[in-house]
Short mmCIF file of C-alpha atoms in Angstrom, two decimals:
data_model
loop_
_atom_site.label_atom_id
_atom_site.label_comp_id
_atom_site.label_asym_id
_atom_site.label_seq_id
_atom_site.Cartn_x
_atom_site.Cartn_y
_atom_site.Cartn_z
CA MET A 1 224.49 -164.47 108.49
CA GLN A 2 224.95 -164.38 112.26
CA ASP A 3 225.09 -160.65 112.29
CA PHE A 4 221.83 -160.56 110.34
CA LEU A 5 220.02 -162.72 112.80
CA ILE A 6 221.36 -160.84 115.78
CA ASN A 7 220.20 -157.61 114.05
CA GLN A 8 216.61 -158.99 113.51
CA TRP A 9 216.46 -160.06 117.10
CA ASN A 10 217.42 -156.66 118.33
CA ASN A 11 214.81 -154.94 116.05
CA PHE A 12 212.29 -157.23 117.45
CA THR A 13 213.03 -156.61 121.19
CA ASN A 14 213.32 -152.85 120.46
CA SER A 15 209.95 -152.85 118.68
CA PHE A 16 208.47 -155.05 121.36
CA TYR A 17 209.71 -152.56 123.88
CA ARG A 18 208.46 -149.64 122.24
CA ASN A 19 204.99 -150.94 121.62
CA PHE A 20 204.21 -152.82 124.73
CA ILE A 21 206.57 -151.90 127.67
CA GLU A 22 207.54 -148.15 127.36
CA ASP A 23 204.97 -146.07 129.12
CA SER A 24 203.07 -149.26 130.09
CA ARG A 25 201.56 -149.35 126.66
CA TRP A 26 200.51 -152.96 127.23
CA THR A 27 197.58 -151.49 129.41
CA TYR A 28 195.89 -150.26 126.17
CA LEU A 29 195.43 -153.95 125.37
CA THR A 30 194.34 -155.24 128.62
CA SER A 31 191.83 -152.42 129.47
CA GLY A 32 190.61 -152.98 125.85
CA LEU A 33 190.30 -156.64 126.55
CA ILE A 34 188.33 -156.15 129.49
CA ASN A 35 185.85 -153.88 127.57
CA THR A 36 185.49 -156.46 124.80
CA LEU A 37 184.82 -159.36 127.20
CA LEU A 38 182.15 -157.15 129.00
CA ILE A 39 180.55 -156.19 125.70
CA THR A 40 180.56 -159.86 124.58
CA LEU A 41 179.40 -161.41 127.64
CA GLY A 42 176.63 -158.67 128.10
CA ALA A 43 175.55 -158.95 124.47
CA LEU A 44 175.63 -162.64 124.69
CA VAL A 45 172.97 -162.67 127.51
CA VAL A 46 170.72 -160.06 125.78
CA GLY A 47 170.98 -162.02 122.51
CA VAL A 48 170.27 -165.44 124.00
CA VAL A 49 167.30 -164.20 126.15
CA LEU A 50 165.83 -162.10 123.57
CA GLY A 51 166.61 -164.51 120.76
CA PHE A 52 164.94 -167.34 122.61
CA ALA A 53 161.85 -165.31 123.18
CA ILE A 54 161.70 -164.49 119.53
CA ALA A 55 162.10 -168.05 118.47
CA MET A 56 159.38 -169.18 120.81
CA ILE A 57 157.00 -166.70 119.45
CA ARG A 58 157.93 -167.73 115.81
CA THR A 59 157.47 -171.46 116.45
CA THR A 60 154.42 -171.34 118.57
CA HIS A 61 152.73 -169.10 115.75
CA ASP A 62 153.87 -171.76 113.14
CA ARG A 63 152.70 -174.67 115.17
CA THR A 64 149.49 -173.39 116.65
CA GLY A 65 148.60 -170.25 114.67
CA LYS A 66 148.37 -168.16 117.64
CA LEU A 67 150.50 -165.00 118.60
CA GLY A 68 149.93 -163.40 115.05
CA PHE A 69 150.62 -159.87 116.12
CA LEU A 70 153.92 -160.65 118.09
CA ASN A 71 154.80 -162.90 115.22
CA ALA A 72 154.50 -160.00 112.76
CA ILE A 73 156.49 -157.81 115.04
CA ALA A 74 159.28 -160.46 115.34
CA LYS A 75 159.50 -160.80 111.59
CA LEU A 76 159.82 -157.20 111.04
CA TYR A 77 162.56 -157.10 113.71
CA LEU A 78 164.47 -159.91 112.13
CA THR A 79 164.25 -158.20 108.61
CA VAL A 80 165.52 -154.90 109.99
CA ILE A 81 168.25 -156.18 112.01
CA ARG A 82 169.58 -158.76 109.61
CA GLY A 83 169.26 -156.23 106.80
CA THR A 84 171.52 -153.46 108.11
CA PRO A 85 175.21 -153.56 109.27
CA VAL A 86 175.74 -153.85 112.86
CA VAL A 87 178.04 -150.92 112.74
CA VAL A 88 175.40 -148.74 111.53
CA GLN A 89 172.99 -150.04 114.26
CA LEU A 90 175.53 -149.23 116.82
CA MET A 91 175.92 -145.64 115.66
CA ILE A 92 172.26 -145.15 115.28
CA ILE A 93 171.65 -146.30 118.87
CA TYR A 94 174.60 -144.32 120.32
CA PHE A 95 174.72 -141.07 118.33
CA GLY A 96 170.79 -141.27 117.56
CA ILE A 97 168.71 -142.71 120.33
CA PHE A 98 170.94 -142.03 123.34
CA ALA A 99 172.41 -138.80 121.84
CA SER A 100 170.95 -136.50 124.52
CA VAL A 101 171.46 -138.80 127.34
CA GLN A 102 174.60 -139.43 129.50
CA ILE A 103 175.14 -143.03 129.18
CA ASN A 104 178.20 -145.39 129.46
CA ALA A 105 179.38 -146.48 126.03
CA VAL A 106 180.02 -150.01 127.14
CA LEU A 107 176.23 -150.29 128.09
CA VAL A 108 175.15 -148.95 124.66
CA ALA A 109 177.46 -151.42 122.98
CA ILE A 110 176.03 -154.37 125.06
CA ILE A 111 172.52 -153.22 124.14
CA ALA A 112 173.36 -152.68 120.47
CA PHE A 113 175.36 -156.01 119.86
CA GLY A 114 172.67 -157.84 122.08
CA LEU A 115 169.80 -156.57 119.83
CA ASN A 116 171.80 -157.53 116.80
CA SER A 117 172.77 -160.98 117.99
CA ALA A 118 169.29 -161.76 119.12
CA ALA A 119 168.11 -161.78 115.51
CA TYR A 120 170.69 -164.43 114.52
CA VAL A 121 170.10 -166.50 117.71
CA ALA A 122 166.30 -166.40 117.24
CA GLU A 123 166.71 -168.09 113.87
CA ILE A 124 169.27 -170.71 115.31
CA PHE A 125 166.90 -171.65 118.07
CA ARG A 126 163.90 -171.79 115.68
CA SER A 127 165.67 -174.16 113.25
CA GLY A 128 166.51 -176.11 116.31
CA ILE A 129 162.92 -176.40 117.50
CA MET A 130 161.70 -177.05 113.88
CA SER A 131 164.26 -179.98 113.45
CA ILE A 132 162.44 -181.82 116.34
CA ASP A 133 160.03 -184.55 115.03
CA PRO A 134 156.38 -183.34 115.65
CA GLY A 135 155.87 -186.97 117.05
CA GLN A 136 157.82 -185.79 120.17
CA MET A 137 155.25 -182.85 120.87
CA GLU A 138 152.47 -185.49 120.19
CA ALA A 139 153.98 -188.06 122.57
CA GLY A 140 154.38 -185.55 125.22
CA ARG A 141 150.96 -184.22 124.86
CA SER A 142 149.22 -187.68 124.69
CA LEU A 143 150.75 -188.38 127.99
CA GLY A 144 149.17 -185.39 129.53
CA LEU A 145 151.81 -182.78 129.51
CA ASN A 146 150.57 -179.40 128.40
CA TYR A 147 152.26 -177.24 125.57
CA SER A 148 154.72 -175.55 127.61
CA GLN A 149 155.63 -178.39 129.80
CA THR A 150 156.43 -180.56 126.67
CA THR A 151 158.40 -177.70 125.11
CA TRP A 152 160.51 -177.33 128.26
CA LYS A 153 161.08 -181.15 129.12
CA ILE A 154 161.07 -182.69 125.69
CA ILE A 155 161.48 -180.26 122.75
CA MET A 156 163.99 -177.81 124.04
CA PRO A 157 166.65 -180.16 125.46
CA GLN A 158 166.80 -181.85 122.07
CA ALA A 159 166.76 -178.68 120.19
CA LEU A 160 169.54 -177.12 122.32
CA LYS A 161 171.75 -180.13 121.48
CA ASN A 162 171.05 -179.74 117.68
CA VAL A 163 171.85 -176.02 117.63
CA LEU A 164 174.93 -176.00 119.79
CA PRO A 165 177.46 -175.94 116.89
CA ALA A 166 175.56 -173.04 115.22
CA LEU A 167 175.22 -171.31 118.60
CA GLY A 168 179.11 -171.63 119.20
CA ASN A 169 179.53 -170.21 115.71
CA GLU A 170 177.32 -167.06 116.73
CA MET A 171 179.32 -166.61 119.86
CA ILE A 172 182.57 -166.47 117.90
CA THR A 173 180.99 -164.01 115.24
CA LEU A 174 179.77 -161.81 118.19
CA LEU A 175 183.04 -161.78 119.86
CA LYS A 176 184.86 -160.47 116.60
CA GLU A 177 182.01 -158.23 115.64
CA THR A 178 182.62 -156.26 118.78
CA SER A 179 185.79 -154.96 117.36
CA VAL A 180 183.85 -152.21 115.53
CA ALA A 181 182.91 -150.73 119.08
CA GLY A 182 185.59 -148.06 118.44
CA TYR A 183 183.23 -146.25 116.28
CA ILE A 184 181.42 -144.84 119.12
CA GLY A 185 184.67 -143.93 120.95
CA LEU A 186 184.94 -146.92 123.00
CA ARG A 187 188.37 -148.42 123.97
CA ASP A 188 187.88 -152.04 123.15
CA LEU A 189 190.63 -154.48 122.26
CA THR A 190 191.04 -153.51 118.62
CA LYS A 191 190.91 -149.74 119.56
CA GLY A 192 193.55 -150.43 122.09
CA GLY A 193 195.99 -151.70 119.43
CA ASP A 194 195.05 -148.81 117.16
CA LEU A 195 195.98 -146.43 119.99
CA ILE A 196 199.41 -148.07 120.52
CA ARG A 197 199.88 -147.71 116.73
CA SER A 198 199.06 -143.90 116.83
CA ARG A 199 201.74 -143.54 119.50
CA THR A 200 204.55 -145.71 118.04
CA PHE A 201 203.63 -145.54 114.33
CA ALA A 202 204.10 -149.33 114.14
CA ALA A 203 201.29 -151.20 112.53
CA PHE A 204 202.47 -154.72 112.41
CA MET A 205 203.20 -155.57 116.04
CA PRO A 206 200.17 -154.11 117.91
CA LEU A 207 197.69 -155.39 115.35
CA LEU A 208 199.50 -158.88 115.48
CA ALA A 209 199.01 -158.79 119.30
CA VAL A 210 195.37 -157.98 118.89
CA ALA A 211 194.80 -160.66 116.58
CA ALA A 212 196.59 -163.21 118.86
CA VAL A 213 194.43 -162.27 121.71
CA TYR A 214 191.14 -162.67 119.48
CA LEU A 215 192.52 -166.12 118.33
CA ILE A 216 193.29 -167.17 122.10
CA LEU A 217 189.63 -166.17 123.11
CA VAL A 218 188.06 -167.90 120.15
CA LEU A 219 190.05 -171.10 120.97
CA GLY A 220 188.70 -170.98 124.60
CA LEU A 221 185.07 -170.62 123.35
CA GLN A 222 185.56 -173.53 120.88
CA TYR A 223 186.75 -175.72 123.69
CA LEU A 224 183.90 -174.75 125.94
CA VAL A 225 181.32 -175.52 123.19
CA GLY A 226 183.02 -178.78 122.24
CA LYS A 227 182.79 -179.84 125.90
CA MET A 228 179.18 -179.22 126.08
CA GLU A 229 178.48 -180.90 122.86
CA ARG A 230 180.18 -184.06 124.12
CA ARG A 231 178.02 -183.79 127.34
CA LEU A 232 174.79 -183.45 125.53
CA GLY A 233 175.67 -185.96 123.11
CA LYS A 234 175.92 -189.00 125.30
CA SER A 235 172.40 -190.20 124.31
CA ASP A 236 173.44 -190.73 120.73
CA ARG A 237 175.96 -193.43 121.61
CA ARG A 238 174.92 -196.83 120.46
CA MET B 1 133.38 -195.02 127.88
CA ILE B 2 133.98 -193.12 124.72
CA ALA B 3 131.13 -191.92 122.73
CA VAL B 4 131.45 -190.31 119.28
CA LYS B 5 128.48 -188.37 117.70
CA ASN B 6 128.35 -187.02 114.15
CA LEU B 7 132.12 -186.68 114.07
CA CYS B 8 133.35 -184.92 110.92
CA LYS B 9 137.04 -183.90 110.17
CA SER B 10 138.28 -182.02 107.09
CA PHE B 11 141.87 -180.85 106.18
CA GLY B 12 141.04 -177.87 104.02
CA THR B 13 138.75 -179.12 101.28
CA LEU B 14 139.53 -182.73 101.89
CA ASP B 15 136.73 -184.51 104.07
CA VAL B 16 138.54 -187.34 106.00
CA LEU B 17 135.95 -188.34 108.38
CA LYS B 18 132.23 -188.18 107.47
CA ASP B 19 129.61 -188.13 110.17
CA ILE B 20 131.11 -191.02 112.30
CA THR B 21 128.74 -192.10 115.22
CA THR B 22 129.91 -194.86 117.53
CA GLU B 23 130.50 -195.95 121.12
CA ILE B 24 133.32 -197.83 122.64
CA LYS B 25 132.51 -199.64 126.00
CA LYS B 26 134.65 -200.44 128.91
CA GLY B 27 136.75 -203.50 128.31
CA GLU B 28 136.14 -203.66 124.63
CA LYS B 29 139.07 -204.62 122.39
CA VAL B 30 138.21 -202.67 119.25
CA VAL B 31 140.34 -203.18 116.12
CA ILE B 32 139.98 -200.68 113.28
CA VAL B 33 140.88 -202.01 109.70
CA GLY B 34 140.53 -200.59 106.38
CA PRO B 35 142.51 -199.34 103.31
CA SER B 36 145.02 -196.45 103.61
CA GLY B 37 143.45 -193.11 103.44
CA SER B 38 140.26 -194.27 104.87
CA GLY B 39 140.52 -192.16 107.90
CA LYS B 40 141.39 -194.81 110.56
CA SER B 41 144.34 -192.95 112.02
CA THR B 42 142.67 -189.58 112.03
CA PHE B 43 139.67 -191.18 113.66
CA LEU B 44 141.96 -192.55 116.35
CA ARG B 45 143.77 -189.40 116.78
CA CYS B 46 140.42 -187.46 117.26
CA LEU B 47 139.67 -189.63 120.39
CA ASN B 48 142.36 -187.82 122.22
CA LEU B 49 142.13 -184.71 120.35
CA LEU B 50 145.50 -184.88 118.60
CA GLU B 51 143.30 -183.83 115.91
CA THR B 52 140.63 -181.29 116.37
CA PRO B 53 137.25 -182.54 114.95
CA THR B 54 135.76 -180.01 112.42
CA SER B 55 132.31 -180.85 113.93
CA GLY B 56 130.56 -183.46 116.01
CA GLU B 57 131.12 -184.43 119.72
CA ILE B 58 133.37 -186.86 121.41
CA TRP B 59 132.60 -187.97 124.96
CA PHE B 60 135.01 -189.58 127.42
CA GLU B 61 134.03 -190.76 130.86
CA GLY B 62 131.01 -188.38 130.84
CA GLU B 63 132.90 -185.13 129.72
CA GLN B 64 132.70 -183.72 126.30
CA ILE B 65 136.39 -183.47 125.44
CA ASN B 66 136.05 -181.28 122.27
CA SER B 67 134.40 -178.61 124.18
CA PRO B 68 136.35 -175.38 125.03
CA LYS B 69 135.56 -175.77 128.66
CA CYS B 70 137.14 -179.23 128.91
CA ASN B 71 140.89 -179.41 130.07
CA ILE B 72 142.21 -182.01 127.57
CA ASP B 73 145.44 -182.52 129.43
CA LEU B 74 143.69 -183.83 132.41
CA LEU B 75 141.67 -186.37 130.22
CA ARG B 76 144.81 -187.46 128.16
CA ARG B 77 146.27 -188.66 131.39
CA LYS B 78 143.65 -191.42 131.13
CA MET B 79 144.12 -192.26 127.60
CA GLY B 80 147.34 -193.81 126.72
CA MET B 81 148.49 -193.63 123.14
CA VAL B 82 151.02 -195.74 121.21
CA PHE B 83 152.44 -194.44 117.78
CA GLN B 84 153.70 -196.11 114.75
CA HIS B 85 157.15 -194.61 115.25
CA PHE B 86 157.44 -195.08 119.00
CA ASN B 87 158.30 -191.48 119.70
CA LEU B 88 160.45 -192.37 122.66
CA PHE B 89 162.26 -189.30 124.05
CA PRO B 90 165.80 -189.80 122.67
CA HIS B 91 167.59 -187.48 125.02
CA LEU B 92 166.40 -189.52 128.21
CA THR B 93 167.15 -192.88 129.57
CA ILE B 94 164.57 -195.67 129.22
CA LEU B 95 163.70 -195.17 133.03
CA ARG B 96 163.28 -191.42 132.64
CA ASN B 97 161.20 -191.92 129.47
CA ILE B 98 158.65 -193.84 131.65
CA THR B 99 159.07 -191.65 134.94
CA LEU B 100 159.21 -188.09 133.26
CA VAL B 101 155.45 -187.41 132.83
CA PRO B 102 154.11 -188.91 136.16
CA THR B 103 156.85 -186.98 138.23
CA THR B 104 156.44 -183.79 136.20
CA LEU B 105 152.86 -183.75 136.84
CA LYS B 106 153.43 -184.84 140.46
CA LEU B 107 151.11 -187.83 140.20
CA GLN B 108 153.78 -190.04 141.69
CA THR B 109 156.83 -189.31 143.87
CA PRO B 110 160.25 -189.89 142.13
CA VAL B 111 160.57 -193.00 144.10
CA GLU B 112 157.22 -194.36 143.47
CA ALA B 113 157.60 -193.59 139.78
CA GLU B 114 160.82 -195.36 139.61
CA GLN B 115 159.50 -198.47 141.44
CA LYS B 116 156.59 -198.71 139.14
CA ALA B 117 158.68 -198.17 135.93
CA MET B 118 161.13 -200.88 137.05
CA ALA B 119 158.21 -203.34 137.77
CA LEU B 120 156.79 -202.59 134.35
CA LEU B 121 160.38 -203.03 132.78
CA LYS B 122 160.77 -206.32 134.63
CA ARG B 123 157.35 -207.51 133.23
CA ILE B 124 158.54 -206.96 129.62
CA GLY B 125 161.95 -208.31 130.40
CA LEU B 126 163.93 -205.10 129.79
CA ALA B 127 164.76 -204.11 133.35
CA ASP B 128 168.50 -204.42 132.24
CA LYS B 129 167.84 -201.52 129.82
CA ALA B 130 166.77 -198.95 132.37
CA ASN B 131 169.73 -196.81 132.23
CA THR B 132 170.43 -197.14 128.47
CA TYR B 133 169.11 -194.61 125.78
CA PRO B 134 166.42 -195.42 123.09
CA ALA B 135 169.09 -195.19 120.38
CA MET B 136 170.49 -198.59 121.77
CA LEU B 137 167.32 -200.41 121.38
CA SER B 138 165.66 -202.41 118.55
CA GLY B 139 162.37 -201.29 117.14
CA GLY B 140 160.49 -203.99 119.09
CA GLN B 141 162.14 -203.04 122.31
CA LYS B 142 161.40 -199.41 121.71
CA GLN B 143 157.73 -200.03 121.00
CA ARG B 144 157.26 -202.20 124.10
CA ILE B 145 158.90 -199.33 126.11
CA ALA B 146 156.46 -197.03 124.56
CA ILE B 147 153.56 -199.23 125.70
CA VAL B 148 154.69 -199.30 129.29
CA ARG B 149 155.47 -195.62 129.36
CA ALA B 150 151.63 -195.20 128.57
CA LEU B 151 150.87 -197.82 131.06
CA ALA B 152 152.89 -195.94 133.87
CA MET B 153 150.06 -193.42 133.80
CA ASN B 154 147.41 -195.97 134.74
CA PRO B 155 145.24 -195.16 131.67
CA ASP B 156 141.65 -196.32 131.40
CA VAL B 157 141.94 -196.90 127.49
CA MET B 158 144.89 -197.48 125.44
CA LEU B 159 144.95 -196.23 121.67
CA PHE B 160 147.20 -197.89 119.29
CA ASP B 161 148.05 -196.21 115.86
CA GLU B 162 149.43 -198.98 113.70
CA PRO B 163 151.93 -200.02 116.43
CA THR B 164 153.70 -202.67 114.34
CA SER B 165 153.81 -201.13 110.90
CA ALA B 166 157.29 -199.59 111.23
CA LEU B 167 158.78 -202.87 112.85
CA ASP B 168 161.07 -205.50 111.26
CA PRO B 169 158.96 -208.69 110.67
CA GLU B 170 160.87 -210.59 113.36
CA MET B 171 159.82 -207.93 115.98
CA VAL B 172 156.10 -207.77 115.36
CA GLY B 173 155.60 -210.89 117.42
CA GLU B 174 156.81 -209.56 120.77
CA VAL B 175 154.77 -206.36 120.45
CA LEU B 176 151.65 -208.19 119.65
CA GLN B 177 152.28 -210.56 122.59
CA LEU B 178 152.49 -207.52 125.13
CA MET B 179 149.28 -206.17 123.55
CA LYS B 180 147.55 -209.46 123.83
CA GLU B 181 148.66 -209.66 127.56
CA LEU B 182 147.23 -206.24 128.09
CA ALA B 183 143.98 -207.34 126.47
CA ASP B 184 143.81 -210.28 128.82
CA ASP B 185 144.22 -208.08 131.80
CA GLY B 186 141.01 -206.41 130.75
CA MET B 187 142.29 -203.12 129.28
CA THR B 188 140.04 -201.27 127.03
CA MET B 189 141.80 -200.96 123.67
CA VAL B 190 141.28 -199.20 120.36
CA CYS B 191 143.78 -200.35 117.74
CA VAL B 192 144.44 -199.37 114.21
CA THR B 193 146.31 -202.17 112.61
CA HIS B 194 147.06 -204.24 109.51
CA GLU B 195 147.71 -207.43 111.70
CA MET B 196 144.81 -209.45 110.73
CA GLY B 197 145.81 -212.30 112.76
CA PHE B 198 146.06 -210.07 115.95
CA ALA B 199 142.71 -208.60 114.95
CA LYS B 200 141.11 -212.21 114.82
CA GLU B 201 142.67 -213.41 117.96
CA VAL B 202 142.38 -210.50 120.26
CA ALA B 203 139.60 -208.15 119.30
CA ASN B 204 136.17 -208.68 120.30
CA ARG B 205 134.84 -206.06 117.79
CA VAL B 206 135.87 -204.79 114.36
CA LEU B 207 135.24 -201.60 112.63
CA PHE B 208 135.74 -201.54 108.96
CA MET B 209 136.34 -197.95 107.62
CA ASP B 210 136.55 -196.71 104.17
CA ASP B 211 136.09 -193.35 102.68
CA GLY B 212 135.78 -191.58 106.11
CA LYS B 213 132.95 -193.69 107.26
CA ILE B 214 132.37 -196.94 109.37
CA MET B 215 131.17 -199.32 106.81
CA GLU B 216 130.97 -202.44 108.91
CA ASP B 217 130.80 -202.73 112.76
CA SER B 218 131.07 -206.27 113.70
CA PRO B 219 130.87 -207.62 117.43
CA ASN B 220 132.23 -210.88 116.03
CA PRO B 221 135.86 -210.79 114.46
CA ALA B 222 135.79 -214.39 113.34
CA GLU B 223 132.56 -213.84 111.62
CA PHE B 224 133.72 -210.66 110.01
CA PHE B 225 136.79 -212.03 108.59
CA ALA B 226 135.27 -215.26 107.48
CA ASN B 227 132.12 -213.59 105.91
CA PRO B 228 132.17 -209.74 105.61
CA GLN B 229 128.80 -208.07 104.74
CA ASN B 230 129.90 -204.98 103.16
CA PRO B 231 131.13 -205.29 99.65
CA ARG B 232 134.14 -202.94 100.08
CA ALA B 233 135.14 -204.88 103.26
CA LYS B 234 134.87 -208.13 101.02
CA GLU B 235 137.02 -206.58 98.51
CA PHE B 236 139.69 -205.20 101.02
CA LEU B 237 139.89 -208.53 102.82
CA SER B 238 140.35 -210.49 99.61
CA LYS B 239 143.34 -208.28 98.89
CA VAL B 240 144.98 -208.48 102.36
CA LEU B 241 144.22 -211.94 103.70
#
């Protein structure tokens, strides 16, 4: 029994050494992690900014009847982006649109994942804005604020609070979706684990390490979102 | 102060207001009564353009407010409105509910706005609630805050849209009391209400609306409630009194 355990332990340490220490293979994971974080953060910014703009166009159209042309474009955008897989969009943008241009693959990934995330963020924001009682807009307007002042000071703070859980969800999804970035020859975290596997022919340990890193990142995100929720939720206490 | 000429309003094929012409003078306390669906609330909401009239003219202090040239945001500052469901801003403290608009529009400095808000809160006995959130207040307290929030803008006229209809019965008195004090201070008021007692006591003019029209316009509320001229008004009062 003791021999068995010692044997197992030795196997583990040998495998660990071969997969991560030998030839500094751990750097596949760290450099991949940096790319994954860059893509996620960049795409998050693109997604939130563009998604917010789309949500404003859609709700302004629904509430006032203006911006008909922009609203039609926004609806088409949502249909196309949400109707096709992100990995296909990524490849279309890299191998199609930017085929003849020298461009950093990370930048392409940021654009592709950002454009994709924007469609989902737009609907999240829209549901948040629509969830606010129309009486709030009327109260703001009746006091003399204009449409955009009321939107910024009264509607958005409440809408943001309502959509925070869904927005956190989208951030987590985005982080994990970037794992297909390897399709355009980009060395992200997942690809890093894959490269180790191709050197050592061990599948289990590198993939387990990759999974653990994603999990830790998601836990960090969850913590941040939870903290923000508590901060914005202080007006709910009775 | 407010002049309404041939006002019509339709929602789709439904005609809610049918050719209403009337005038509201400074200092008047007008109470609008009538059965539900008669167009009372729509009429009130047309006065500050929360509803856009289908046709007709509305004039406020010498300006036609439903003309494209008019900046309605400027005129609304002078018309306070109180809603059935209070519509306090739930994400802001009571104090901030009152000071938000005067400071955002730079009509008052933050210090001035705060002092004025505290003075108003003291007057209604809710100064201790300044830093709490609307969720912690009772309905009656919320509605009184909503009234002083409108007063903080120094309006020339106050519009009330069934201000006590969403309140528990024991809360109605405190809100009506505040409205009565406002009336005694000389505020011009237009109030849609089902509180006939309040109408009798405070109003100096009653409009009875039915089917999108003003059926009876009485400068003497006591006389109106005792002896309505219009047959529909008679029928309505016999049901509610």
